[in-house]
């Protein structure tokens, strides 16, 4: 983007970026599907058909699922002894991507983090009477820094919008998956404190996620009888899917209630011995 012709370049830039984001969203969905198929196979012994919808029979070798995941990561994998194990495919329909909704979200996010930030800086400079000439060296350096900052923030927005596709696919697919009993948040290697806190809550089972859906109720003692939304419990599934720019967490389905459970505190029994809390 050129701050000297912000209107022109600020109009062309989002269109160029959206084309890039769309391409990477497809990669994100393909990677998410490959992960989902392999992860489900390892957890349950069953998997789902390919995202492409092509018929591959009633079973598929575990090694092929591993190979597909390795290809998506551009990695060379080491063969495993159980690669020949046949994994049964369950009937399953992958959710379609809401492309128009994703496009709108991407444009709004990119514009707010890119051109809008540069425009805000320029408007502030125009209003600063004490600054003097807007072509002096100090101002030009400040403007360059502003554009650089907007570039970094918009890159973070683009990263988040790309990941939206894969996250959405796993989220919607797991809601349809009858074998799923809950969800858990998984972080990358260097999570921020907020993400680490969400991941530390452990698994959220499907009954909690349903309860977190809220609803309408009349406040106790409300004189006008107006309803208001129930407050969501702090450990609902909605909280696990809160992502920020630069966040590389993922919310994954779980297939056993023993997975991703946080440590239970110890309680003291009547005889003084410690036992796990119930």
XYZ file of C-alpha atoms in Angstrom:
278
model
C 0.000 0.000 0.000
C 1.109 3.526 -0.788
C 0.157 6.068 1.907
C 0.431 8.864 -0.661
C -2.375 7.271 -2.701
C -4.218 5.514 0.076
C -7.636 5.529 -1.572
C -6.415 3.830 -4.732
C -3.989 1.376 -3.201
C -6.280 0.802 -0.201
C -9.013 -0.386 -2.580
C -6.825 -2.707 -4.653
C -4.960 -4.221 -1.712
C -7.936 -6.000 -0.014
C -8.957 -7.617 -3.314
C -5.422 -8.942 -3.833
C -5.229 -10.164 -0.239
C -8.646 -11.834 -0.425
C -7.516 -13.901 -3.407
C -4.487 -15.020 -1.376
C -6.602 -15.795 1.694
C -9.070 -17.834 -0.384
C -6.264 -19.980 -1.780
C -4.784 -20.609 1.659
C -8.231 -21.334 3.132
C -8.512 -24.280 0.746
C -5.176 -25.563 2.016
C -6.362 -25.077 5.580
C -9.489 -27.174 4.940
C -7.490 -29.916 3.216
C -5.042 -30.081 6.127
C -7.853 -30.094 8.680
C -9.633 -32.948 6.893
C -6.445 -35.023 6.673
C -5.814 -34.445 10.388
C -9.405 -35.302 11.294
C -9.393 -38.572 9.336
C -6.108 -39.787 10.836
C -6.860 -38.583 14.364
C -10.288 -40.276 14.366
C -8.776 -43.508 13.068
C -6.134 -43.590 15.791
C -8.653 -42.742 18.513
C -11.569 -44.976 17.497
C -10.449 -47.432 14.826
C -12.931 -45.794 12.439
C -12.563 -42.865 10.081
C -14.576 -40.843 7.568
C -14.419 -40.513 3.754
C -12.069 -38.034 2.051
C -13.063 -34.388 1.858
C -13.205 -34.711 -1.932
C -16.171 -37.061 -1.595
C -14.620 -39.729 -3.815
C -15.549 -43.326 -3.067
C -12.623 -45.263 -1.601
C -14.385 -48.426 -0.442
C -15.526 -49.549 2.991
C -12.056 -49.500 4.549
C -8.768 -47.679 4.070
C -5.259 -48.611 5.263
C -3.985 -46.664 8.248
C -0.772 -46.033 6.316
C -2.677 -44.135 3.625
C -4.188 -41.818 6.226
C -0.718 -41.170 7.633
C 0.640 -40.563 4.136
C -2.103 -38.061 3.371
C -1.376 -36.148 6.584
C 2.359 -36.151 5.860
C 1.715 -34.856 2.319
C -0.383 -32.000 3.695
C 2.510 -31.026 5.975
C 5.120 -31.501 3.216
C 6.893 -34.036 5.421
C 8.495 -37.385 4.699
C 7.166 -39.897 7.198
C 8.694 -43.041 8.659
C 6.685 -46.227 7.970
C 4.887 -47.699 10.983
C 4.375 -51.423 11.760
C 0.581 -51.067 11.706
C 0.356 -49.152 8.420
C -1.455 -52.115 6.860
C -4.287 -52.077 9.410
C -7.626 -51.585 7.658
C -9.709 -48.748 9.106
C -13.451 -48.888 8.549
C -15.122 -45.826 7.050
C -18.285 -44.524 8.689
C -20.952 -42.793 6.658
C -20.354 -39.047 6.909
C -21.085 -35.815 5.035
C -18.472 -33.084 5.326
C -19.871 -29.586 5.942
C -19.602 -27.075 3.113
C -17.511 -23.959 3.651
C -19.611 -20.786 4.105
C -17.448 -18.944 1.575
C -19.428 -15.709 1.436
C -19.453 -15.407 5.211
C -15.736 -16.129 5.384
C -15.039 -13.602 2.622
C -16.938 -10.873 4.461
C -15.114 -11.614 7.695
C -11.761 -11.609 5.913
C -12.322 -8.265 4.166
C -13.553 -6.602 7.365
C -10.592 -7.895 9.341
C -8.002 -7.014 6.700
C -9.318 -3.492 6.135
C -9.567 -2.718 9.839
C -6.016 -3.894 10.481
C -4.472 -2.446 7.307
C -5.822 0.613 5.425
C -7.932 1.802 8.359
C -4.914 1.960 10.642
C -2.896 3.942 8.095
C -5.833 6.295 7.492
C -6.182 6.856 11.229
C -2.529 7.831 11.443
C -2.818 10.216 8.498
C -5.933 11.860 9.927
C -4.146 12.326 13.236
C -1.171 13.891 11.438
C -3.434 16.297 9.518
C -4.981 17.446 12.779
C -1.619 18.012 14.462
C -0.986 21.735 13.881
C 2.296 21.681 15.784
C 3.838 19.134 13.443
C 4.702 21.568 10.642
C 5.372 20.287 7.137
C 4.116 16.752 6.451
C 7.048 16.020 4.148
C 9.812 16.453 6.712
C 12.092 13.572 7.598
C 10.592 12.937 11.011
C 7.083 12.620 9.686
C 8.111 10.403 6.792
C 9.845 8.022 9.196
C 6.781 8.022 11.417
C 4.592 7.286 8.415
C 6.860 4.431 7.350
C 6.626 2.983 10.854
C 2.823 3.286 10.751
C 2.647 1.417 7.444
C 4.998 -1.252 8.794
C 2.826 -1.687 11.894
C -0.315 -1.931 9.766
C 1.430 -4.514 7.605
C 2.213 -6.712 10.583
C -1.271 -6.418 12.059
C -2.950 -7.165 8.722
C -0.654 -10.173 8.249
C -1.878 -11.445 11.611
C -5.459 -10.908 10.463
C -4.788 -12.815 7.227
C -3.277 -15.696 9.199
C -6.357 -15.848 11.410
C -8.746 -15.747 8.431
C -6.885 -18.598 6.730
C -7.064 -20.732 9.869
C -10.779 -19.963 10.172
C -11.483 -22.428 7.352
C -9.720 -25.398 8.939
C -10.986 -24.599 12.405
C -14.504 -24.249 11.095
C -14.316 -27.554 9.246
C -13.183 -29.452 12.348
C -15.730 -27.656 14.511
C -18.706 -28.313 12.234
C -17.623 -31.857 11.389
C -17.213 -32.792 15.044
C -20.722 -31.525 15.797
C -22.046 -34.033 13.248
C -19.795 -36.848 14.412
C -21.746 -39.253 16.636
C -18.563 -40.677 18.115
C -17.476 -37.313 19.541
C -18.058 -36.952 23.289
C -16.516 -33.516 23.748
C -13.802 -31.060 22.780
C -10.501 -29.740 24.090
C -8.276 -26.821 23.168
C -4.738 -27.646 22.044
C -2.091 -24.914 21.904
C 1.040 -24.499 19.838
C 4.477 -24.656 21.447
C 4.469 -21.091 22.757
C 0.926 -20.141 23.803
C 0.076 -16.830 25.395
C -1.276 -16.807 28.950
C -4.884 -16.516 27.730
C -4.620 -19.545 25.440
C -2.763 -21.579 28.057
C -5.553 -20.816 30.533
C -8.256 -22.016 28.119
C -6.311 -25.193 27.330
C -5.759 -25.898 31.029
C -9.496 -26.338 31.536
C -9.273 -29.729 29.867
C -12.146 -31.423 28.122
C -15.608 -29.948 27.639
C -18.118 -32.733 27.070
C -21.114 -32.535 24.773
C -23.608 -32.123 27.611
C -21.739 -29.060 28.854
C -21.601 -27.670 25.327
C -25.369 -28.096 25.005
C -25.915 -26.442 28.362
C -23.746 -23.556 27.227
C -26.206 -22.757 24.468
C -28.024 -20.327 26.715
C -31.678 -19.513 26.149
C -34.268 -17.003 27.234
C -35.635 -16.724 30.711
C -37.429 -14.184 32.849
C -35.165 -12.616 35.462
C -36.326 -13.454 38.946
C -38.440 -10.613 40.268
C -38.280 -8.589 37.030
C -41.207 -6.141 37.251
C -41.665 -5.743 33.492
C -41.422 -9.448 32.693
C -38.776 -8.948 30.022
C -36.569 -11.935 29.262
C -32.828 -11.859 29.012
C -30.231 -14.290 27.789
C -28.771 -16.772 30.213
C -25.114 -16.206 30.943
C -22.888 -18.837 29.347
C -20.908 -20.907 31.828
C -17.187 -20.100 31.730
C -16.278 -23.612 30.588
C -18.601 -23.807 27.564
C -17.398 -24.905 24.129
C -17.759 -21.327 22.880
C -14.884 -20.287 25.137
C -12.599 -22.967 23.700
C -12.989 -21.471 20.225
C -11.953 -17.926 21.074
C -8.950 -17.082 18.901
C -6.903 -13.923 18.454
C -4.534 -12.743 15.728
C -1.323 -14.724 15.927
C -3.073 -17.579 17.760
C -2.337 -21.058 16.443
C -4.489 -23.019 18.867
C -6.980 -25.612 17.703
C -10.114 -27.046 19.288
C -10.102 -30.799 18.687
C -12.840 -33.388 19.225
C -12.345 -36.051 21.857
C -13.609 -39.610 21.662
C -13.033 -40.776 25.240
C -14.044 -39.090 28.471
C -10.619 -39.995 29.869
C -8.831 -37.732 27.365
C -7.694 -34.186 28.121
C -8.978 -34.300 31.680
C -7.316 -31.728 33.987
C -5.626 -33.073 37.129
C -8.037 -33.627 39.990
C -7.184 -32.118 43.365
C -6.582 -34.492 46.237
C -8.971 -34.619 49.186
C -8.320 -35.979 52.661
C -10.488 -38.870 53.847
C -11.663 -39.460 57.399
C -8.650 -41.663 58.158
C -6.271 -38.959 56.998
C -5.316 -40.582 53.714
C -5.422 -38.642 50.487
C -7.633 -39.818 47.645
C -8.600 -38.317 44.264
C -11.542 -35.943 44.481
C -14.785 -37.273 43.080
